[in-house]
Each structure stands twice: as C-alpha cells, then as structure tokens.
Coordinates of C-alpha atoms and ligand atoms in Angstrom, one line a residue:
X1 CA 26.8 39.7 5.1
X2 CA 28.6 36.5 6.7
X3 CA 25.8 36.3 9.2
X4 CA 23.3 36.2 6.8
X5 CA 25.0 34.2 4.2
X6 CA 25.9 31.5 7.4
X7 CA 21.8 31.6 8.0
X8 CA 21.0 31.2 5.1
X9 CA 23.3 27.9 4.8
X10 CA 22.0 26.8 8.1
X11 CA 17.8 27.6 6.9
X12 CA 18.8 25.2 3.5
X13 CA 19.9 22.3 6.5
X14 CA 17.3 22.3 8.9
X15 CA 14.6 22.0 6.1
X16 CA 16.3 19.8 4.4
X17 CA 16.9 17.7 7.1
X18 CA 19.9 15.2 6.1
X19 CA 20.7 14.7 3.2
X20 CA 19.3 11.4 1.8
X21 CA 16.7 11.4 4.6
X22 CA 12.9 12.9 4.3
X23 CA 9.5 11.7 6.4
X24 CA 6.7 9.4 5.2
X25 CA 3.4 9.2 5.6
X26 CA 1.3 6.4 5.0
X27 CA -2.5 5.5 5.6
X28 CA -4.6 2.5 6.0
X29 CA -8.0 3.7 5.1
X30 CA -11.2 2.5 6.3
X31 CA -13.6 4.1 3.7
X32 CA -17.0 5.4 5.1
X33 CA -19.9 4.7 2.5
X34 CA -22.2 7.4 2.4
X35 CA -25.7 7.9 0.9
X36 CA -24.1 8.7 -2.4
X37 CA -21.4 8.3 -4.9
X38 CA -20.1 12.0 -4.9
X39 CA -21.5 11.9 -0.8
X40 CA -19.0 9.0 -0.8
X41 CA -16.2 11.3 -2.1
X42 CA -16.4 13.7 -0.9
X43 CA -16.6 12.7 3.1
X44 CA -13.6 10.8 2.7
X45 CA -11.5 13.5 0.9
X46 CA -12.5 15.2 4.0
X47 CA -11.0 12.6 5.9
X48 CA -8.0 12.9 4.2
X49 CA -7.2 16.7 4.8
X50 CA -7.3 15.4 8.8
X51 CA -5.3 12.6 7.8
X52 CA -2.7 15.4 6.0
X53 CA -2.5 17.6 8.7
X54 CA -2.1 15.0 11.2
X55 CA 0.7 14.2 9.2
X56 CA 2.0 17.1 8.7
X57 CA 2.0 17.6 13.2
X58 CA 5.0 14.9 12.2
X59 CA 6.9 17.1 9.9
X60 CA 5.5 14.1 7.1
X61 CA 6.8 15.6 3.3
X62 CA 4.5 12.6 1.6
X63 CA 1.7 11.0 2.3
X64 CA 0.3 8.1 0.3
X65 CA -3.3 7.2 0.2
X66 CA -5.1 3.5 -0.5
X67 CA -6.4 1.8 -4.0
X68 CA -10.0 2.6 -4.0
X69 CA -9.4 5.3 -0.6
X70 CA -11.8 7.7 -1.6
X71 CA -15.0 4.9 -2.9
X72 CA -14.6 1.3 -1.3
X73 CA -14.1 -1.8 -4.3
X74 CA -16.8 0.6 -6.9
X75 CA -15.1 -1.3 -10.0
X76 CA -18.2 -2.9 -11.0
X77 CA -19.4 0.3 -10.9
X78 CA -17.5 2.9 -12.4
X79 CA -19.7 5.1 -14.2
X80 CA -21.2 6.3 -10.5
X81 CA -18.6 7.1 -9.0
X82 CA -15.2 7.9 -11.9
X83 CA -14.2 11.6 -12.0
X84 CA -11.9 13.2 -14.4
X85 CA -8.3 13.7 -13.6
X86 CA -6.7 16.9 -14.8
X87 CA -3.5 16.6 -16.7
X88 CA -0.3 16.9 -15.6
X89 CA 0.5 20.3 -14.9
X90 CA -2.5 21.0 -14.6
X91 CA -3.8 23.3 -11.1
X92 CA -3.5 24.8 -8.5
X93 CA -7.4 25.8 -9.0
X94 CA -9.6 23.3 -10.0
X95 CA -13.7 22.9 -11.4
X96 CA -13.9 19.5 -9.3
X97 CA -14.2 20.3 -5.0
X98 CA -12.7 17.2 -4.5
X99 CA -10.1 17.7 -5.9
X100 CA -9.7 21.3 -5.1
X101 CA -10.6 20.3 -1.4
X102 CA -7.3 17.5 -1.7
X103 CA -4.8 20.0 -3.5
X104 CA -5.6 23.0 -1.1
X105 CA -5.1 20.6 1.7
X106 CA -1.6 20.1 -0.1
X107 CA -0.6 23.0 -0.6
X108 CA -1.3 25.1 3.1
X109 CA 0.6 21.7 4.6
X110 CA 3.3 21.6 2.2
X111 CA 3.3 17.9 1.4
X112 CA 3.1 15.3 -1.7
X113 CA 0.0 14.1 -1.3
X114 CA -1.2 10.3 -3.4
X115 CA -4.4 9.7 -4.3
X116 CA -5.6 6.7 -6.4
X117 CA -9.7 7.2 -8.2
X118 CA -11.0 5.8 -10.5
X119 CA -10.5 7.8 -13.7
X120 CA -12.9 9.0 -16.6
X121 CA -11.7 9.3 -19.9
X122 CA -12.4 9.7 -23.7
X123 CA -10.5 6.8 -26.0
X124 CA -9.4 8.1 -29.4
X125 CA -12.9 7.3 -30.3
X126 CA -14.7 9.8 -27.6
X127 CA -15.8 6.5 -25.7
X128 CA -15.7 7.1 -22.3
X129 CA -13.4 4.8 -20.4
X130 CA -12.8 4.1 -17.2
X131 CA -9.0 3.5 -15.5
X132 CA -7.7 3.1 -11.4
X133 CA -5.4 6.2 -11.5
X134 CA -3.2 7.3 -9.3
X135 CA -2.3 11.2 -8.6
X136 CA 0.3 13.0 -7.4
X137 CA -0.7 16.5 -6.2
X138 CA 2.9 18.1 -5.2
X139 CA 3.9 21.1 -2.3
X140 CA 1.6 23.3 -3.3
X141 CA -1.2 21.9 -5.3
X142 CA -0.2 20.8 -8.7
X143 CA -0.8 17.4 -10.5
X144 CA 3.0 16.0 -11.0
X145 CA 2.4 12.6 -12.1
X146 CA -0.5 10.4 -13.3
X147 CA 0.3 6.2 -13.6
X148 CA -3.0 4.0 -14.7
X149 CA -3.1 0.3 -13.1
X150 CA -1.9 -1.8 -16.2
X151 CA -2.4 -5.2 -14.4
X152 CA -6.0 -5.1 -13.6
X153 CA -7.2 -7.3 -10.8
X154 CA -11.5 -8.4 -11.7
X155 CA -12.1 -5.0 -13.1
X156 CA -13.2 -5.9 -16.4
X157 CA -15.1 -2.8 -16.6
X158 CA -11.9 -1.0 -16.6
X159 CA -8.9 -0.3 -19.2
X160 CA -5.6 -1.1 -19.0
X161 CA -2.8 1.8 -18.3
X162 CA -0.6 2.4 -21.6
X163 CA 2.9 -0.1 -20.4
X164 CA 5.0 2.8 -20.7
X165 CA 3.5 5.5 -19.6
X166 CA 5.8 7.6 -16.8
X167 CA 4.8 7.2 -14.0
X168 CA 8.2 8.3 -11.8
X169 CA 8.6 11.8 -10.5
X170 CA 10.9 14.1 -9.0
X171 CA 10.0 15.9 -5.8
X172 CA 11.9 19.1 -4.0
X173 CA 13.4 16.9 -1.2
X174 CA 16.2 15.0 -3.6
X175 CA 14.0 12.3 -4.1
X176 CA 12.6 10.2 -7.1
X177 CA 9.8 8.6 -7.0
X178 CA 7.9 5.2 -9.3
X179 CA 4.8 4.4 -7.9
X180 CA 2.4 1.5 -9.3
X181 CA -1.2 0.0 -8.0
X182 CA -1.4 -3.3 -6.2
X183 CA -1.9 -6.8 -8.6
X184 CA 1.1 -4.6 -10.3
X185 CA 3.3 -5.5 -7.9
X186 CA 3.8 -9.2 -9.2
X187 CA 4.3 -8.1 -13.2
X188 CA 7.9 -7.1 -14.5
X189 CA 5.9 -4.2 -16.5
X190 CA 5.4 -1.9 -14.0
X191 CA 7.3 -3.6 -10.8
X192 CA 10.6 -4.1 -11.8
X193 CA 10.6 -2.0 -14.9
X194 CA 9.8 1.2 -13.0
X195 CA 13.3 0.7 -10.8
X196 CA 15.9 -1.4 -13.6
X197 CA 17.2 2.1 -14.2
X198 CA 18.5 2.1 -11.0
X199 CA 17.5 5.9 -10.5
X200 CA 14.9 4.9 -9.0
X201 CA 14.6 4.3 -4.8
X202 CA 11.3 4.7 -3.7
X203 CA 8.2 2.8 -4.9
X204 CA 5.0 3.9 -3.9
X205 CA 2.1 1.6 -3.7
X206 CA -1.1 1.7 -3.4
X207 CA -3.8 -1.3 -2.8
X208 CA -6.5 -3.1 -2.1
X209 CA -4.9 -5.9 -1.2
X210 CA -6.6 -8.8 0.7
X211 CA -4.8 -11.6 2.7
X212 CA -4.3 -14.9 1.1
X213 CA -3.0 -17.8 3.0
X214 CA -0.5 -18.8 1.9
X215 CA 2.1 -16.6 0.3
X216 CA 0.5 -13.7 -0.9
X217 CA -0.2 -12.1 3.0
X218 CA 0.0 -8.0 2.5
X219 CA 2.7 -7.7 4.8
X220 CA 5.5 -10.1 3.4
X221 CA 5.0 -9.0 -0.2
X222 CA 5.8 -5.4 0.5
X223 CA 8.4 -6.3 3.3
X224 CA 9.5 -8.8 0.4
X225 CA 9.5 -6.5 -2.6
X226 CA 11.9 -4.4 -0.5
X227 CA 14.6 -6.5 0.8
X228 CA 15.0 -8.1 -2.8
X229 CA 14.3 -4.7 -4.7
X230 CA 16.6 -2.4 -2.5
X231 CA 14.2 0.6 -2.0
X232 CA 12.5 2.1 -0.3
X233 CA 8.5 0.8 -0.2
X234 CA 5.7 3.1 1.1
X235 CA 2.4 0.4 1.3
X236 CA -0.7 1.9 1.6
X237 CA -3.8 -0.5 2.0
X238 CA -7.7 0.0 2.1
X239 CA -8.9 -1.1 5.6
X240 CA -12.0 -3.5 5.2
X241 CA -11.9 -6.2 7.8
X242 CA -14.6 -8.1 6.8
X243 CA -13.4 -8.9 3.1
X244 CA -9.9 -9.4 4.9
X245 CA -8.5 -6.3 3.0
X246 CA -5.5 -4.2 5.2
X247 CA -2.1 -4.6 6.5
X248 CA 0.3 -1.1 5.5
X249 CA 3.2 -0.2 5.9
X250 CA 6.9 1.4 5.2
X251 CA 10.0 -0.4 4.3
X252 CA 13.5 0.8 4.2
X253 CA 16.0 -0.4 1.3
X254 CA 18.5 -1.4 3.5
X255 CA 15.7 -4.3 5.0
X256 CA 14.6 -2.1 7.7
X257 CA 10.7 -2.7 8.2
X258 CA 10.4 1.1 10.0
X259 CA 6.3 1.2 10.6
X260 CA 3.5 -1.2 9.9
X261 CA 0.1 -1.8 10.8
X262 CA -2.4 -4.8 10.5
X263 CA -5.6 -5.6 12.4
X264 CA -8.1 -7.4 12.6
X265 CA -10.3 -4.5 13.7
X266 CA -11.4 -1.9 11.1
X267 CA -10.1 1.4 11.3
X268 CA -8.2 3.5 9.5
X269 CA -4.4 4.2 10.6
X270 CA -1.8 7.4 10.2
X271 CA 1.8 5.4 10.0
X272 CA 5.1 7.7 10.1
X273 CA 8.9 7.2 9.7
X274 CA 11.6 8.4 8.7
X275 CA 13.1 6.6 5.5
X276 CA 16.8 7.0 4.4
X277 CA 19.7 4.4 3.9
X278 CA 21.1 5.1 7.5
X279 CA 17.5 4.7 9.2
X280 CA 16.9 1.6 10.9
X281 CA 14.4 -0.6 12.3
X282 CA 12.3 1.2 14.7
X283 CA 8.8 0.0 14.5
X284 CA 6.3 0.2 17.0
X285 CA 4.9 -2.7 17.8
X286 CA 1.4 -2.2 16.2
X287 CA 0.3 -5.8 14.6
X288 CA -1.7 -8.3 15.2
X289 CA -2.2 -9.0 19.0
X290 CA -3.1 -12.3 20.9
X291 CA -4.4 -10.2 23.8
X292 CA -5.9 -6.8 22.4
X293 CA -9.7 -7.5 22.6
X294 CA -12.8 -5.6 21.4
X295 CA -16.4 -6.2 21.8
X296 CA -15.1 -9.8 23.3
X297 CA -13.7 -10.8 20.8
X298 CA -8.7 -10.1 20.0
X299 CA -7.5 -9.1 17.0
X300 CA -6.5 -12.4 15.7
X301 CA -9.9 -14.1 16.6
X302 CA -11.3 -11.3 13.9
X303 CA -8.6 -11.9 11.5
X304 CA -9.8 -12.9 8.1
X305 CA -7.8 -14.4 5.8
X306 CA -9.2 -15.3 2.2
X307 CA -8.2 -18.9 1.2
X308 CA -8.6 -18.2 -2.6
X309 CA -5.6 -21.3 -3.6
X310 CA -7.0 -25.0 -3.9
X311 CA -4.9 -27.0 -0.2
X312 CA -5.3 -29.8 -2.8
X313 CA -3.0 -29.0 -4.5
X314 CA -0.6 -28.1 -1.9
X315 CA 1.4 -30.9 0.3
X316 CA 0.7 -29.5 4.1
X317 CA 2.9 -30.7 7.1
X318 CA 2.3 -29.3 10.7
X319 CA 5.2 -28.7 12.9
X320 CA 4.9 -28.3 16.1
X321 CA 6.8 -25.1 16.8
X322 CA 5.6 -23.8 20.9
X323 CA 8.9 -24.9 22.2
X324 CA 11.4 -23.6 19.3
X325 CA 12.6 -26.1 16.7
X326 CA 14.7 -27.1 14.4
X327 CA 14.2 -29.9 11.5
X328 CA 14.3 -30.6 8.5
X329 CA 11.1 -31.6 6.1
X330 CA 11.5 -33.6 3.4
X331 CA 8.5 -33.0 0.4
X332 CA 8.5 -35.5 -2.6
X333 CA 6.0 -35.0 -5.4
X334 CA 6.6 -37.6 -7.8
X335 CA 10.2 -37.5 -8.2
X336 CA 11.0 -34.0 -7.4
X337 CA 11.8 -33.5 -3.2
X338 CA 12.1 -29.8 -1.7
X339 CA 13.9 -29.9 1.3
X340 CA 13.3 -27.4 4.0
X341 CA 15.8 -26.7 7.0
X342 CA 13.9 -24.5 9.5
X343 CA 14.7 -23.5 12.6
X344 CA 12.1 -21.6 14.9
X345 CA 12.6 -19.6 18.1
X346 CA 9.6 -19.1 20.3
X347 CA 8.5 -15.3 20.1
X348 CA 9.5 -13.5 23.3
X349 CA 7.0 -11.0 22.0
X350 CA 2.7 -11.2 22.3
X351 CA 2.9 -11.1 18.7
X352 CA 2.7 -13.2 15.5
X353 CA 3.4 -14.0 12.2
X354 CA 0.6 -16.1 11.1
X355 CA -2.6 -18.1 12.8
X356 CA -3.3 -21.0 10.2
X357 CA -7.2 -21.9 10.4
X358 CA -7.8 -25.9 10.4
X359 CA -9.8 -27.5 9.1
X360 CA -12.3 -26.4 11.5
X361 CA -12.6 -23.2 11.2
X362 CA -10.4 -23.2 14.7
X363 CA -7.5 -20.9 14.9
X364 CA -4.9 -23.3 15.0
X365 CA -0.8 -21.5 16.5
X366 CA 0.6 -24.2 13.5
X367 CA 2.9 -23.1 10.9
X368 CA 3.2 -24.5 7.5
X369 CA 5.5 -26.3 5.1
X370 CA 4.3 -26.3 1.6
X371 CA 5.6 -26.8 -1.9
X372 CA 3.1 -26.7 -5.3
X373 CA 2.9 -29.6 -7.2
X374 CA 3.5 -28.8 -10.3
Ligands
LIG401 C1 -16.4 -4.8 2.6 O1 -16.2 -5.8 2.2 C2 -17.7 -6.3 2.4 C3 -17.6 -7.8 2.1 O2 -16.7 -8.6 1.0 C4 -18.8 -5.7 1.5 O3 -19.8 -6.2 1.2 C5 -18.5 -3.8 2.0 O4 -18.8 -3.1 0.5 C6 -16.9 -4.0 1.2 N1 -17.0 -2.1 2.3 C7 -16.7 -1.3 1.3 C8 -16.1 0.1 1.6 O5 -15.2 -1.3 -0.1
LIG402 C1 -15.0 13.9 -23.3 O1 -15.3 14.3 -24.0 C2 -16.4 15.4 -23.6 C3 -17.3 15.4 -24.3 O2 -16.8 15.6 -25.7 C4 -15.9 16.2 -22.7 O3 -16.7 17.3 -22.4 C5 -14.8 15.4 -21.6 O4 -14.3 17.0 -20.7 C6 -14.1 14.7 -22.0 N1 -12.9 14.7 -21.1 C7 -12.0 14.2 -21.3 C8 -11.1 13.6 -20.0 O5 -11.1 14.3 -22.0
LIG403 C1 -14.1 14.8 -30.0 O1 -15.1 15.3 -28.9 C2 -14.7 16.7 -29.6 C3 -15.1 17.2 -28.6 O2 -16.3 17.1 -28.3 C4 -14.3 17.5 -31.0 O3 -13.3 18.1 -31.1 C5 -13.4 15.9 -31.3 O4 -13.7 16.2 -32.8 C6 -14.3 14.4 -31.3 N1 -13.3 13.5 -31.9 C7 -13.4 12.2 -32.8 C8 -12.9 11.4 -33.2 O5 -14.7 12.2 -32.4

C-alpha cells in the first residue's frame, strides 16, 4: 500500500511538472487559400492538426493559433466563411466536421487548443450576425470558453462582442487564462479589465497584426504588454508577408522573451517554451537576419512595414549608431519639449531590432527619435 501511494505521488509530480510552470505553444500561421471557403477552412484545419501533433512531441499543454488563421483576411465576406460555434460546455461530439477534427486532435493529444474563426450567430430578432471569435477546446475536446472581439479594426460587417462577456478559463494544470484579439490590446476593455482582479496571470493574444512604423511593431507591443502588466503572454500572429503580417512570441511575466519569431519570408512556425516566473530568457535567435538569403534576398530585404502614420506630424532625427552612441536629443513643439537620453551599444549578434526605410526607399540602418506634434 505504501509503495502504491509513493508511486501515485511520484506520478502526480511527473504529470504536473514544477508548480507554476507549464509548456505553451504558439503558431505563427500562414493560411492556405483553397478553391472554396469550406475547402480553405478544411485544409487549414488539417495543418492545425499537424501542428498540434508536433507540439505534443515537445510536451505542450496548450497551443494557440492566430486570428484569421483558418481563412486569411476575409472580414469582408463573413457570409461565405463564418460558421456556428456551439455554446460553452458543448462537445466532444460536433456536427461540424472541421470542429470535430480539431476536437479529436485536442482529445487525442490531451492539449488545450485556442482557435479563432468568424462566427455566425443569431441576434434576438433572429437576424444573422457575425463575430470575430476565439474558442477554446479543452484537453477532452469540449468547448471550454469563447471570446468575441470587442474592438473591431476595419471589420464593418462584424458585430462587436459584449464588454462584460466572460473571456477567462481554468485549466487542469492549475493555470487560469484570459484572452482577447488583436486591436483589443490597445483598449482598457478587455486588455486591462481582463487582468484587473489580479487573478489572471496568463493572457492569450490571437492577432493578424501588421508591422506599422514607428511604434506599432508586433513584437514590441507584445513584449511591452507582458512587461507592463506582469503577465505571461502567448501571442500568435497570422503570417502574410506581402501585407506585413507576422511576428509572434511567448513572453514571461518576469520580462523574459521566451521565444519569438518574425521574418520577411512567408512561412508558418511553431514556437514552444516552458512558461513560469522562474523560467528565464531562453530564446533561440529566430528574428530577422541580415545574412540568411532566400531567392537571392535577405530576410530583411523582404520584410515589409506599413507606414500608416503621417511622418509630417512627427519630428524625426537620425542618429548614427554604427559606432555606439551616448547622447541627448531635444525635440520641441512650440514651448513643449521632450529630452531623449540615448545610450546605444553596437549589437554583437547579426540581428537588428528594426531597419528604417528612408524617403527614397533604401534600407537605412539608423534609428529614429520622434515626438508626436500634438
Ligand atoms: C495576403 O496579403 C495580400 C496583400 O494584402 C492579399 O492580397 C492576400 O489575400 C493575403 N492573403 C491572405 C491569405 O490573407
Ligand atoms: C439561427 O437560426 C436559424 C433559424 O432559426 C437556426 O437554423 C440556426 O441554428 C440558428 N443559429 C444559431 C447559432 O443559433
Ligand atoms: C427565432 O427562431 C427560432 C427557431 O427557428 C424560433 O423558435 C423563435 O421563436 C424565433 N425568434 C424570433 C424572435 O423570431
């Protein structure tokens, strides 16, 4: 009897790992575009199940797929792509074949699976409406949670989710998660309200974010959120380099960048890391590289940012950083001045944070200081 108890205790430790630690996977995903909407979703669901299988080999307990990952950017055609998502508590048997395939993969591999899709629903007058929705399958294939995006971005045919909807869930590996979608990260509801009680230490962020100079680059928004709020962030971005979409990562509540990926070359990528307050910076260098070439271009040459800000509203100064620098720059708008203390070191790895694009379109290894003129 004693022997059995000992064995059970050991098995329990083995199964749960160290307290407060778990293994997370996020997928940077480049959606396939097939002949019909249903074929597109089916083909991408198939890819998802392969990622789930691969994540299981590295012991992932939860996996996150990106916003618009199953369809690509089809927010202008919800009537062709949207599907009904059963209520929380449903499953593990579904009439929708694609949902069934995902649920089977979740159950077979004992993994929590977070998927985003356009959801079709009825309003109170039985009129069809559409949401941008994350749903979570638990490790038994049941629908554990749903979240409908509140802050829509260029999605005029969709209905915003309710501000007071429940967007959190509990896992059997003793971690609670909150979740939201893309543009949501810039608004109190839900990006701060979700974590306001202090109970939620893990946030899932599905996105189809495009890189926008100067300050809305995907990785710094993601890392900034984790650092500012002291939460673990699992950020999964859709990849479409021709539109500048991409950049995913896993970030620790202690400020660590546990894994990240950003590239100018279009591809999907599985990121996996242990997550927990004692897990330290362990990232593999997967960032933009100046020397990797593909079809004769470097990753950096292929990397696109969208310049959606009006540079005339900014004061921009170039600072030559090739030799390292320590300087103070003062930027004034009438009587209002900002002083920037700049202290730079030349990076020793062949990886850079961001290249600027000069007016003639040439890549320009300088950094910019800017202040908004308002
Ligand atoms: C990728 O972006 C291009 C350019 O915006 C667009 O034409 C294409 O449909 C996008 N692909 C997907 C899968 O969203
Ligand atoms: C919406 O209403 C239609 C017709 O009443 C029904 O067939 C469909 O299942 C409903 N959808 C949802 C998501 O409740
Ligand atoms: C909506 O559709 C359902 C099922 O078709 C029906 O039972 C219900 O009465 C309808 N509600 C309204 C407000 O029309």
